[in-house]
Amino acid sequence: MVTVNQQRVPRKRTYLMCSPEHFAVEYAINPWMDVTTPVDAELAVKQWDRLRETLVGLGHEVHLLAPERGLPDMVFAANGAFVVDGTVYGAQFKHEQRTAEAAAHRAFYEKNGWRFIAPSETNEGEGDFAYLPDAHGGLILAGHGFRTELAAHAEAQEALGRPVVSLHLVDPRFYHLDVALASIDDENIVYYPGAFSAASQKVLAQLFPDAVLADDSDALAFGLNLVSDGRNVVLNSEATRLAGRLKAAGYTPVPVELAELKKGGGSVKCCIAELRH
């Protein structure tokens, strides 16, 4: 008898991460950031190291972007670009505190021979874009409402040659798409409906009738800010109910502790950009 777990096949991924060597909460640009709450920098690095080791242990390749002093949010590497089939659509950050991160990401991609397309519209990379290669022939889901401008969705579609579905984020706690929705394999997603407008909820229900739905406690624990290889789902250890739902759907939850980085408004996915060749 074949168990559900055996039907989930992991696919090796290539990721980009950046050490939180200079991580701190020096300003507040999302509801989670509190400059009066101290950050344990040493613990942040330890927790990040454990995340990196977890990915490598699952068989994935992890490239490293050198952290730069004065850019405390560089650890959130997902925001620096969005890569599909070897083409990189660069980021243009909304807040000036993070603007210089875009150039560091661009330098990495250009040095390593990627086809880089510079944006003219405000967008925050994989923070607001998700790619599902086997959903409807290859689909990009894109968030707007807080950081990424709606015009960037059309720009990304032209840059990457994949249809882009625009989703309206309406709750400031879920300021990026990647704290409200994630791909769990190449054709399916997990998401928290309450983060989206009523119309966007209808669109998601139509496109992904078999999606795993999260409740508000999972979403507020940054449970949706996860990374999956199609079977193993690396997620914040606080999202215990969501881990149970994923397990019931045949996935293998891999919980990690990222309490320090959560103080900056991010978790697993924020720390990881996927390099799709």
mmCIF file with all atom_site columns, N, CA and C in Angstrom, residues 195-233:
data_model
loop_
_atom_site.group_PDB
_atom_site.id
_atom_site.type_symbol
_atom_site.label_atom_id
_atom_site.label_alt_id
_atom_site.label_comp_id
_atom_site.label_asym_id
_atom_site.label_entity_id
_atom_site.label_seq_id
_atom_site.pdbx_PDB_ins_code
_atom_site.Cartn_x
_atom_site.Cartn_y
_atom_site.Cartn_z
_atom_site.occupancy
_atom_site.B_iso_or_equiv
_atom_site.pdbx_formal_charge
_atom_site.auth_seq_id
_atom_site.auth_comp_id
_atom_site.auth_asym_id
_atom_site.auth_atom_id
_atom_site.pdbx_PDB_model_num
ATOM 1   N N  . ALA A 1 195 ? -5.739  37.473 4.717  1.00 0.00 ? 195 ALA A N  1
ATOM 2   C CA . ALA A 1 195 ? -4.762  38.485 4.309  1.00 0.00 ? 195 ALA A CA 1
ATOM 3   C C  . ALA A 1 195 ? -5.149  39.168 3.003  1.00 0.00 ? 195 ALA A C  1
ATOM 4   N N  . PHE A 1 196 ? -6.113  38.581 2.282  1.00 0.00 ? 196 PHE A N  1
ATOM 5   C CA . PHE A 1 196 ? -6.437  39.033 0.930  1.00 0.00 ? 196 PHE A CA 1
ATOM 6   C C  . PHE A 1 196 ? -7.820  39.664 0.841  1.00 0.00 ? 196 PHE A C  1
ATOM 7   N N  . SER A 1 197 ? -7.997  40.494 -0.182 1.00 0.00 ? 197 SER A N  1
ATOM 8   C CA . SER A 1 197 ? -9.320  41.064 -0.456 1.00 0.00 ? 197 SER A CA 1
ATOM 9   C C  . SER A 1 197 ? -10.289 39.944 -0.822 1.00 0.00 ? 197 SER A C  1
ATOM 10  N N  . ALA A 1 198 ? -11.575 40.222 -0.729 1.00 0.00 ? 198 ALA A N  1
ATOM 11  C CA . ALA A 1 198 ? -12.593 39.208 -1.047 1.00 0.00 ? 198 ALA A CA 1
ATOM 12  C C  . ALA A 1 198 ? -12.443 38.711 -2.477 1.00 0.00 ? 198 ALA A C  1
ATOM 13  N N  . ALA A 1 199 ? -12.154 39.626 -3.403 1.00 0.00 ? 199 ALA A N  1
ATOM 14  C CA . ALA A 1 199 ? -11.993 39.235 -4.803 1.00 0.00 ? 199 ALA A CA 1
ATOM 15  C C  . ALA A 1 199 ? -10.773 38.337 -4.989 1.00 0.00 ? 199 ALA A C  1
ATOM 16  N N  . SER A 1 200 ? -9.671  38.674 -4.331 1.00 0.00 ? 200 SER A N  1
ATOM 17  C CA . SER A 1 200 ? -8.453  37.856 -4.447 1.00 0.00 ? 200 SER A CA 1
ATOM 18  C C  . SER A 1 200 ? -8.665  36.476 -3.823 1.00 0.00 ? 200 SER A C  1
ATOM 19  N N  . GLN A 1 201 ? -9.456  36.416 -2.744 1.00 0.00 ? 201 GLN A N  1
ATOM 20  C CA . GLN A 1 201 ? -9.780  35.117 -2.153 1.00 0.00 ? 201 GLN A CA 1
ATOM 21  C C  . GLN A 1 201 ? -10.523 34.236 -3.159 1.00 0.00 ? 201 GLN A C  1
ATOM 22  N N  . LYS A 1 202 ? -11.426 34.841 -3.931 1.00 0.00 ? 202 LYS A N  1
ATOM 23  C CA . LYS A 1 202 ? -12.161 34.086 -4.950 1.00 0.00 ? 202 LYS A CA 1
ATOM 24  C C  . LYS A 1 202 ? -11.221 33.577 -6.038 1.00 0.00 ? 202 LYS A C  1
ATOM 25  N N  . VAL A 1 203 ? -10.288 34.419 -6.452 1.00 0.00 ? 203 VAL A N  1
ATOM 26  C CA . VAL A 1 203 ? -9.317  34.040 -7.482 1.00 0.00 ? 203 VAL A CA 1
ATOM 27  C C  . VAL A 1 203 ? -8.474  32.852 -7.010 1.00 0.00 ? 203 VAL A C  1
ATOM 28  N N  . LEU A 1 204 ? -7.987  32.923 -5.786 1.00 0.00 ? 204 LEU A N  1
ATOM 29  C CA . LEU A 1 204 ? -7.163  31.837 -5.239 1.00 0.00 ? 204 LEU A CA 1
ATOM 30  C C  . LEU A 1 204 ? -7.965  30.540 -5.127 1.00 0.00 ? 204 LEU A C  1
ATOM 31  N N  . ALA A 1 205 ? -9.214  30.644 -4.693 1.00 0.00 ? 205 ALA A N  1
ATOM 32  C CA . ALA A 1 205 ? -10.057 29.448 -4.555 1.00 0.00 ? 205 ALA A CA 1
ATOM 33  C C  . ALA A 1 205 ? -10.311 28.797 -5.913 1.00 0.00 ? 205 ALA A C  1
ATOM 34  N N  . GLN A 1 206 ? -10.430 29.617 -6.942 1.00 0.00 ? 206 GLN A N  1
ATOM 35  C CA . GLN A 1 206 ? -10.657 29.084 -8.289 1.00 0.00 ? 206 GLN A CA 1
ATOM 36  C C  . GLN A 1 206 ? -9.404  28.419 -8.846 1.00 0.00 ? 206 GLN A C  1
ATOM 37  N N  . LEU A 1 207 ? -8.258  29.075 -8.660 1.00 0.00 ? 207 LEU A N  1
ATOM 38  C CA . LEU A 1 207 ? -7.004  28.554 -9.215 1.00 0.00 ? 207 LEU A CA 1
ATOM 39  C C  . LEU A 1 207 ? -6.463  27.359 -8.446 1.00 0.00 ? 207 LEU A C  1
ATOM 40  N N  . PHE A 1 208 ? -6.676  27.363 -7.120 1.00 0.00 ? 208 PHE A N  1
ATOM 41  C CA . PHE A 1 208 ? -6.081  26.332 -6.259 1.00 0.00 ? 208 PHE A CA 1
ATOM 42  C C  . PHE A 1 208 ? -7.136  25.708 -5.346 1.00 0.00 ? 208 PHE A C  1
ATOM 43  N N  . PRO A 1 209 ? -8.041  24.901 -5.919 1.00 0.00 ? 209 PRO A N  1
ATOM 44  C CA . PRO A 1 209 ? -9.114  24.313 -5.110 1.00 0.00 ? 209 PRO A CA 1
ATOM 45  C C  . PRO A 1 209 ? -8.605  23.344 -4.043 1.00 0.00 ? 209 PRO A C  1
ATOM 46  N N  . ASP A 1 210 ? -7.382  22.817 -4.231 1.00 0.00 ? 210 ASP A N  1
ATOM 47  C CA . ASP A 1 210 ? -6.836  21.853 -3.270 1.00 0.00 ? 210 ASP A CA 1
ATOM 48  C C  . ASP A 1 210 ? -5.821  22.484 -2.319 1.00 0.00 ? 210 ASP A C  1
ATOM 49  N N  . ALA A 1 211 ? -5.789  23.799 -2.262 1.00 0.00 ? 211 ALA A N  1
ATOM 50  C CA . ALA A 1 211 ? -4.813  24.481 -1.407 1.00 0.00 ? 211 ALA A CA 1
ATOM 51  C C  . ALA A 1 211 ? -5.009  24.104 0.060  1.00 0.00 ? 211 ALA A C  1
ATOM 52  N N  . VAL A 1 212 ? -3.912  24.173 0.814  1.00 0.00 ? 212 VAL A N  1
ATOM 53  C CA . VAL A 1 212 ? -3.978  24.013 2.271  1.00 0.00 ? 212 VAL A CA 1
ATOM 54  C C  . VAL A 1 212 ? -4.246  25.398 2.854  1.00 0.00 ? 212 VAL A C  1
ATOM 55  N N  . LEU A 1 213 ? -5.249  25.517 3.709  1.00 0.00 ? 213 LEU A N  1
ATOM 56  C CA . LEU A 1 213 ? -5.597  26.816 4.289  1.00 0.00 ? 213 LEU A CA 1
ATOM 57  C C  . LEU A 1 213 ? -5.079  26.918 5.719  1.00 0.00 ? 213 LEU A C  1
ATOM 58  N N  . ALA A 1 214 ? -4.529  28.074 6.031  1.00 0.00 ? 214 ALA A N  1
ATOM 59  C CA . ALA A 1 214 ? -4.007  28.322 7.380  1.00 0.00 ? 214 ALA A CA 1
ATOM 60  C C  . ALA A 1 214 ? -4.970  29.214 8.138  1.00 0.00 ? 214 ALA A C  1
ATOM 61  N N  . ASP A 1 215 ? -4.966  29.093 9.465  1.00 0.00 ? 215 ASP A N  1
ATOM 62  C CA . ASP A 1 215 ? -5.794  29.994 10.262 1.00 0.00 ? 215 ASP A CA 1
ATOM 63  C C  . ASP A 1 215 ? -4.965  31.185 10.734 1.00 0.00 ? 215 ASP A C  1
ATOM 64  N N  . ASP A 1 216 ? -5.613  32.108 11.439 1.00 0.00 ? 216 ASP A N  1
ATOM 65  C CA . ASP A 1 216 ? -4.898  33.327 11.812 1.00 0.00 ? 216 ASP A CA 1
ATOM 66  C C  . ASP A 1 216 ? -3.756  33.069 12.790 1.00 0.00 ? 216 ASP A C  1
ATOM 67  N N  . SER A 1 217 ? -3.895  32.072 13.661 1.00 0.00 ? 217 SER A N  1
ATOM 68  C CA . SER A 1 217 ? -2.810  31.813 14.617 1.00 0.00 ? 217 SER A CA 1
ATOM 69  C C  . SER A 1 217 ? -1.546  31.330 13.892 1.00 0.00 ? 217 SER A C  1
ATOM 70  N N  . ASP A 1 218 ? -1.720  30.481 12.874 1.00 0.00 ? 218 ASP A N  1
ATOM 71  C CA . ASP A 1 218 ? -0.573  30.033 12.076 1.00 0.00 ? 218 ASP A CA 1
ATOM 72  C C  . ASP A 1 218 ? 0.048   31.204 11.326 1.00 0.00 ? 218 ASP A C  1
ATOM 73  N N  . ALA A 1 219 ? -0.813  32.030 10.744 1.00 0.00 ? 219 ALA A N  1
ATOM 74  C CA . ALA A 1 219 ? -0.327  33.158 9.951  1.00 0.00 ? 219 ALA A CA 1
ATOM 75  C C  . ALA A 1 219 ? 0.430   34.153 10.831 1.00 0.00 ? 219 ALA A C  1
ATOM 76  N N  . LEU A 1 220 ? -0.102  34.419 12.015 1.00 0.00 ? 220 LEU A N  1
ATOM 77  C CA . LEU A 1 220 ? 0.552   35.373 12.918 1.00 0.00 ? 220 LEU A CA 1
ATOM 78  C C  . LEU A 1 220 ? 1.832   34.817 13.526 1.00 0.00 ? 220 LEU A C  1
ATOM 79  N N  . ALA A 1 221 ? 1.997   33.514 13.478 1.00 0.00 ? 221 ALA A N  1
ATOM 80  C CA . ALA A 1 221 ? 3.242   32.878 13.925 1.00 0.00 ? 221 ALA A CA 1
ATOM 81  C C  . ALA A 1 221 ? 4.251   32.785 12.784 1.00 0.00 ? 221 ALA A C  1
ATOM 82  N N  . PHE A 1 222 ? 3.975   33.463 11.679 1.00 0.00 ? 222 PHE A N  1
ATOM 83  C CA . PHE A 1 222 ? 4.827   33.449 10.483 1.00 0.00 ? 222 PHE A CA 1
ATOM 84  C C  . PHE A 1 222 ? 4.944   32.054 9.877  1.00 0.00 ? 222 PHE A C  1
ATOM 85  N N  . GLY A 1 223 ? 3.914   31.233 10.111 1.00 0.00 ? 223 GLY A N  1
ATOM 86  C CA . GLY A 1 223 ? 3.937   29.875 9.593  1.00 0.00 ? 223 GLY A CA 1
ATOM 87  C C  . GLY A 1 223 ? 3.925   29.800 8.082  1.00 0.00 ? 223 GLY A C  1
ATOM 88  N N  . LEU A 1 224 ? 3.322   30.805 7.417  1.00 0.00 ? 224 LEU A N  1
ATOM 89  C CA . LEU A 1 224 ? 3.232   30.770 5.960  1.00 0.00 ? 224 LEU A CA 1
ATOM 90  C C  . LEU A 1 224 ? 4.505   31.261 5.291  1.00 0.00 ? 224 LEU A C  1
ATOM 91  N N  . ASN A 1 225 ? 5.397   31.834 6.063  1.00 0.00 ? 225 ASN A N  1
ATOM 92  C CA . ASN A 1 225 ? 6.676   32.281 5.523  1.00 0.00 ? 225 ASN A CA 1
ATOM 93  C C  . ASN A 1 225 ? 7.625   31.079 5.510  1.00 0.00 ? 225 ASN A C  1
ATOM 94  N N  . LEU A 1 226 ? 7.310   30.148 4.609  1.00 0.00 ? 226 LEU A N  1
ATOM 95  C CA . LEU A 1 226 ? 7.970   28.834 4.598  1.00 0.00 ? 226 LEU A CA 1
ATOM 96  C C  . LEU A 1 226 ? 8.625   28.537 3.256  1.00 0.00 ? 226 LEU A C  1
ATOM 97  N N  . VAL A 1 227 ? 9.407   27.482 3.248  1.00 0.00 ? 227 VAL A N  1
ATOM 98  C CA . VAL A 1 227 ? 10.048  27.007 2.017  1.00 0.00 ? 227 VAL A CA 1
ATOM 99  C C  . VAL A 1 227 ? 9.813   25.510 1.909  1.00 0.00 ? 227 VAL A C  1
ATOM 100 N N  . SER A 1 228 ? 9.369   25.078 0.721  1.00 0.00 ? 228 SER A N  1
ATOM 101 C CA . SER A 1 228 ? 9.097   23.655 0.507  1.00 0.00 ? 228 SER A CA 1
ATOM 102 C C  . SER A 1 228 ? 9.814   23.156 -0.733 1.00 0.00 ? 228 SER A C  1
ATOM 103 N N  . ASP A 1 229 ? 10.283  21.903 -0.691 1.00 0.00 ? 229 ASP A N  1
ATOM 104 C CA . ASP A 1 229 ? 10.914  21.305 -1.882 1.00 0.00 ? 229 ASP A CA 1
ATOM 105 C C  . ASP A 1 229 ? 9.962   20.342 -2.589 1.00 0.00 ? 229 ASP A C  1
ATOM 106 N N  . GLY A 1 230 ? 8.695   20.388 -2.186 1.00 0.00 ? 230 GLY A N  1
ATOM 107 C CA . GLY A 1 230 ? 7.709   19.486 -2.776 1.00 0.00 ? 230 GLY A CA 1
ATOM 108 C C  . GLY A 1 230 ? 7.313   18.372 -1.821 1.00 0.00 ? 230 GLY A C  1
ATOM 109 N N  . ARG A 1 231 ? 8.164   18.115 -0.837 1.00 0.00 ? 231 ARG A N  1
ATOM 110 C CA . ARG A 1 231 ? 7.820   17.149 0.215  1.00 0.00 ? 231 ARG A CA 1
ATOM 111 C C  . ARG A 1 231 ? 8.152   17.706 1.598  1.00 0.00 ? 231 ARG A C  1
ATOM 112 N N  . ASN A 1 232 ? 9.384   18.167 1.765  1.00 0.00 ? 232 ASN A N  1
ATOM 113 C CA . ASN A 1 232 ? 9.815   18.708 3.060  1.00 0.00 ? 232 ASN A CA 1
ATOM 114 C C  . ASN A 1 232 ? 9.466   20.194 3.135  1.00 0.00 ? 232 ASN A C  1
ATOM 115 N N  . VAL A 1 233 ? 8.717   20.565 4.170  1.00 0.00 ? 233 VAL A N  1
ATOM 116 C CA . VAL A 1 233 ? 8.292   21.955 4.332  1.00 0.00 ? 233 VAL A CA 1
ATOM 117 C C  . VAL A 1 233 ? 8.992   22.540 5.559  1.00 0.00 ? 233 VAL A C  1
#
